[in-house]
Amino acid sequence: MTAAEILFDELRYARTARGLNQDEFGRLISYSGTHVSAVETGTRPPTSDYVAAIDKALKSGGIFVRLLDRLVALDMAPVWLREWITFEKQAIALRWYEPAFVPGLLQTEAYAYATLRAGGLLTADQITQRVRSRMERQAILARDDPPDVVIVLDAAVLRRTVNDDRTLMREQLDHLASIVELSHVHIHVVPDDAGLYPGLQGGFILATLPDDTIVGHTDYQVRSQTISSSGEIATLRKTWEAVLRDALPRRPSLDLIKEAAKTWT
């Protein structure tokens, strides 16, 4: 039995031991019965908020939160338990703001390698593994039913050199320009004259799932976080709307990307 299956069994046992069906258990923890079913069958990853709701409702002393955290920390569980990758694959829409780097879904392999090497914090094997993962994630853009993707970049991203490699930057910006031609991908750039704006506090992603649930993702220095609480999602949505208002429309953004690419020749 895998670590993931153990977690499924424990979550299921927590419900059935109390004689509750999935709808009844869902009402107890403020989730739908459909959501409970999806988690118990492994088709939807249990988020930290979800297992925390179970711990609170059952007064279980935080056992499920600790179990989930340890599975992720020890990397014992399959990829689906790394919450965000699964949400990204399921998403019907992605809204991504990035003030510092080209988003992973749009990176060339060379750019990905260069950014991960920066700082010397990762081993060669770790870098190779993460680059491979980024390249695999990009497959969602080419599938038959791709998500609707809107990305906003700060203009500084177009000028920030990576390893002083002008060819690398030219190829990366040419790649951005080519991706804009995809009907389901929209890239907007916040120009320098926008001044200070809310998004400069940090990048984030919002994913809309098939059931219209919205989840968020943020990155920090030492870890990343998947966000599902309604209050935090509302804050990210307001920030997204503010960032998008400051960004240029699609065509002027493309022109700016092409102009920046020429400067790296």
Coordinates of C-alpha atoms in Angstrom, one line a residue:
M1 CA 0.0 0.0 0.0
T2 CA 1.4 3.4 -1.0
A3 CA 1.5 6.4 1.4
A4 CA -1.2 8.0 -0.7
E5 CA -3.5 5.0 -0.3
I6 CA -2.9 5.1 3.5
L7 CA -4.0 8.7 3.6
F8 CA -7.1 7.9 1.5
D9 CA -8.0 5.0 3.8
E10 CA -7.6 7.2 6.9
L11 CA -9.8 9.9 5.5
R12 CA -12.4 7.4 4.5
Y13 CA -12.3 5.7 7.9
A14 CA -12.7 9.0 9.7
R15 CA -16.0 9.4 7.9
T16 CA -17.4 5.9 7.9
A17 CA -16.5 5.3 11.6
R18 CA -19.0 8.0 12.4
G19 CA -21.7 6.5 10.2
L20 CA -21.7 9.4 7.8
N21 CA -22.2 9.3 4.1
Q22 CA -20.2 11.6 1.9
D23 CA -22.9 14.3 1.7
E24 CA -23.3 14.3 5.5
F25 CA -19.6 14.4 6.0
G26 CA -19.3 17.2 3.5
R27 CA -21.8 19.3 5.4
L28 CA -19.9 18.7 8.6
I29 CA -16.7 20.1 7.2
S30 CA -18.3 22.7 4.9
Y31 CA -17.4 20.9 1.6
S32 CA -19.6 19.2 -0.9
G33 CA -20.2 15.5 -1.0
T34 CA -18.8 15.5 -4.5
H35 CA -15.6 17.0 -3.1
V36 CA -15.3 14.4 -0.4
S37 CA -15.8 11.6 -2.9
A38 CA -13.1 13.0 -5.2
V39 CA -10.6 13.2 -2.4
E40 CA -11.3 9.7 -1.1
T41 CA -10.9 8.2 -4.6
G42 CA -7.7 10.1 -5.3
T43 CA -9.1 12.2 -8.2
R44 CA -8.6 15.4 -6.3
P45 CA -5.7 16.2 -4.0
P46 CA -6.6 16.9 -0.3
T47 CA -5.5 20.5 0.4
S48 CA -4.2 21.7 3.7
D49 CA -7.4 23.6 4.2
Y50 CA -9.5 20.5 3.5
V51 CA -7.7 18.3 6.0
A52 CA -7.6 21.1 8.6
A53 CA -11.4 21.3 8.3
I54 CA -11.6 17.6 9.1
D55 CA -9.3 18.0 12.1
K56 CA -11.4 20.9 13.4
A57 CA -14.7 19.1 12.9
L58 CA -13.5 15.8 14.4
K59 CA -11.4 17.4 17.1
S60 CA -8.6 15.1 16.0
G61 CA -5.7 17.2 17.3
G62 CA -4.3 18.1 13.8
I63 CA -3.4 14.5 12.9
F64 CA -4.5 14.8 9.3
V65 CA -2.6 18.1 8.7
R66 CA 0.5 16.5 10.1
L67 CA 0.1 13.4 8.0
L68 CA -0.4 15.4 4.8
D69 CA 2.6 17.6 5.6
R70 CA 4.9 14.7 6.3
L71 CA 3.9 12.9 3.1
V72 CA 4.8 16.0 1.1
A73 CA 8.0 16.8 3.0
L74 CA 9.3 13.2 2.7
D75 CA 8.3 13.1 -1.0
M76 CA 6.7 9.7 -0.3
A77 CA 3.5 10.5 -2.1
P78 CA 2.9 10.6 -5.9
V79 CA 3.0 13.8 -7.9
W80 CA -0.7 14.4 -7.5
L81 CA -0.2 15.2 -3.8
R82 CA 2.0 18.2 -4.8
E83 CA -1.2 20.1 -5.0
W84 CA -0.5 22.8 -7.5
I85 CA 0.6 20.6 -10.4
T86 CA -2.7 18.7 -10.3
F87 CA -4.7 21.9 -10.1
E88 CA -2.8 23.3 -13.0
K89 CA -3.5 20.3 -15.2
Q90 CA -7.2 20.4 -14.3
A91 CA -7.6 24.1 -14.8
I92 CA -9.9 25.5 -17.4
A93 CA -8.4 29.0 -16.9
L94 CA -5.1 30.3 -15.5
R95 CA -4.4 33.8 -14.4
W96 CA -0.7 34.4 -13.7
Y97 CA 1.2 37.5 -12.6
E98 CA 4.9 37.5 -12.5
P99 CA 7.1 40.6 -11.6
A100 CA 10.5 39.0 -11.7
F101 CA 10.9 36.1 -14.2
V102 CA 9.2 34.6 -17.2
P103 CA 6.6 32.2 -15.9
G104 CA 7.5 28.5 -16.0
L105 CA 4.8 27.7 -18.5
L106 CA 6.5 30.0 -21.0
Q107 CA 10.2 29.4 -20.3
T108 CA 12.6 28.0 -22.8
E109 CA 14.7 25.1 -21.5
A110 CA 17.8 27.3 -21.5
Y111 CA 16.1 30.0 -19.5
A112 CA 14.8 27.5 -17.0
Y113 CA 18.2 26.0 -16.5
A114 CA 19.8 29.4 -16.1
T115 CA 17.3 30.7 -13.5
L116 CA 17.5 27.5 -11.4
R117 CA 21.3 27.6 -11.4
A118 CA 21.3 31.2 -10.1
G119 CA 22.4 31.3 -6.5
G120 CA 23.9 27.8 -6.5
L121 CA 21.3 26.4 -4.1
L122 CA 20.4 23.3 -6.1
T123 CA 22.5 20.3 -7.1
A124 CA 22.9 19.4 -10.8
D125 CA 20.4 16.5 -10.4
Q126 CA 17.8 18.8 -8.7
I127 CA 18.1 21.3 -11.5
T128 CA 17.7 18.7 -14.2
Q129 CA 14.7 17.2 -12.5
R130 CA 13.0 20.6 -12.0
V131 CA 13.7 21.7 -15.6
R132 CA 12.2 18.4 -16.8
S133 CA 9.1 19.1 -14.7
R134 CA 8.7 22.6 -16.1
M135 CA 8.9 21.4 -19.6
E136 CA 6.4 18.6 -19.0
R137 CA 4.0 21.1 -17.4
Q138 CA 4.0 23.2 -20.6
A139 CA 2.1 20.3 -22.4
I140 CA -1.2 21.8 -21.1
L141 CA -0.8 24.6 -23.6
A142 CA -0.7 22.2 -26.6
R143 CA -3.5 19.8 -25.6
D144 CA -6.8 19.6 -27.4
D145 CA -8.7 21.4 -24.6
P146 CA -6.1 23.9 -23.3
P147 CA -6.9 26.2 -20.5
D148 CA -7.6 29.9 -21.2
V149 CA -4.3 31.5 -20.1
V150 CA -3.8 35.2 -19.3
I151 CA -0.4 36.2 -18.1
V152 CA 0.8 39.6 -16.9
L153 CA 4.5 40.4 -16.7
D154 CA 6.3 43.4 -15.3
A155 CA 8.3 45.1 -18.0
A156 CA 11.5 44.5 -16.0
V157 CA 11.2 40.8 -16.8
L158 CA 12.0 41.7 -20.4
R159 CA 15.2 43.5 -19.5
R160 CA 16.5 41.3 -16.7
T161 CA 19.6 39.5 -17.9
V162 CA 20.2 35.9 -17.1
N163 CA 23.9 34.9 -16.9
D164 CA 24.7 37.8 -19.1
D165 CA 23.7 35.6 -22.0
R166 CA 22.2 37.8 -24.7
T167 CA 21.4 35.0 -27.0
L168 CA 19.5 33.2 -24.3
M169 CA 17.4 36.3 -23.6
R170 CA 16.7 36.9 -27.3
E171 CA 15.5 33.3 -27.8
Q172 CA 13.3 33.5 -24.6
L173 CA 11.6 36.7 -25.8
D174 CA 11.2 35.4 -29.3
H175 CA 9.5 32.4 -27.7
L176 CA 7.2 34.7 -25.8
A177 CA 6.3 36.5 -29.0
S178 CA 5.5 33.2 -30.7
I179 CA 3.3 32.0 -27.9
V180 CA 1.2 35.1 -28.1
E181 CA 0.0 33.9 -31.4
L182 CA -1.9 31.0 -29.7
S183 CA -5.6 32.0 -29.4
H184 CA -5.9 30.7 -25.8
V185 CA -2.8 32.5 -24.5
H186 CA -2.8 36.2 -23.7
I187 CA 0.3 38.0 -22.5
H188 CA 0.1 41.5 -21.1
V189 CA 3.0 43.7 -19.9
V190 CA 2.9 46.3 -17.2
P191 CA 5.0 49.3 -18.6
D192 CA 7.6 51.2 -16.6
D193 CA 5.4 54.3 -16.4
A194 CA 2.8 52.4 -14.4
G195 CA 4.9 53.3 -11.3
L196 CA 4.2 51.4 -8.1
Y197 CA 1.2 49.0 -8.2
P198 CA -0.1 46.2 -5.9
G199 CA 1.4 43.3 -7.8
L200 CA 5.0 44.3 -7.0
Q201 CA 4.5 42.7 -3.6
G202 CA 4.9 39.3 -5.3
G203 CA 3.8 37.0 -8.1
F204 CA 0.8 34.6 -7.9
I205 CA -1.4 32.3 -10.0
L206 CA -5.2 31.8 -10.0
A207 CA -6.6 28.6 -11.4
T208 CA -10.2 28.0 -12.2
L209 CA -11.2 24.3 -12.0
P210 CA -14.0 22.6 -14.0
D211 CA -16.4 23.0 -11.1
D212 CA -15.7 26.8 -11.1
T213 CA -13.7 26.5 -7.8
I214 CA -10.7 28.9 -7.8
V215 CA -7.4 28.1 -6.1
G216 CA -4.3 30.2 -5.9
H217 CA -0.6 29.6 -5.8
T218 CA 2.2 31.8 -4.4
D219 CA 5.9 31.2 -4.1
Y220 CA 8.2 32.2 -1.2
Q221 CA 11.9 32.0 -0.6
V222 CA 11.8 28.5 1.0
R223 CA 8.5 27.0 -0.2
S224 CA 5.4 27.5 -2.3
Q225 CA 1.8 27.5 -1.1
T226 CA -1.5 26.5 -2.6
I227 CA -4.3 28.8 -1.4
S228 CA -8.0 27.8 -1.3
S229 CA -9.6 30.0 1.5
S230 CA -12.3 32.3 0.2
G231 CA -10.9 35.4 1.8
E232 CA -7.4 34.9 0.4
I233 CA -8.7 34.1 -3.0
A234 CA -10.8 37.2 -2.9
T235 CA -7.7 39.3 -2.1
L236 CA -5.7 37.7 -5.0
R237 CA -8.6 38.3 -7.4
K238 CA -8.7 42.0 -6.5
T239 CA -4.9 42.2 -6.9
W240 CA -5.2 40.5 -10.3
E241 CA -7.8 43.0 -11.5
A242 CA -5.7 45.9 -10.3
V243 CA -2.6 44.5 -12.1
L244 CA -4.5 43.8 -15.3
R245 CA -5.8 47.4 -15.3
D246 CA -2.2 48.7 -15.2
A247 CA -1.0 46.4 -18.0
L248 CA -1.0 47.2 -21.7
P249 CA -3.5 45.5 -24.1
R250 CA -2.4 42.4 -25.9
R251 CA -1.1 43.9 -29.1
P252 CA 0.9 46.8 -27.6
S253 CA 2.3 44.2 -25.1
L254 CA 3.4 42.0 -28.1
D255 CA 5.1 45.1 -29.7
L256 CA 6.9 45.8 -26.4
I257 CA 8.1 42.2 -26.2
K258 CA 9.4 42.3 -29.8
E259 CA 11.2 45.6 -29.2
A260 CA 12.8 44.2 -26.1
A261 CA 13.9 41.1 -28.0
K262 CA 15.8 43.3 -30.5
T263 CA 17.8 44.9 -27.7
W264 CA 19.3 41.4 -26.9
T265 CA 20.6 40.9 -30.4

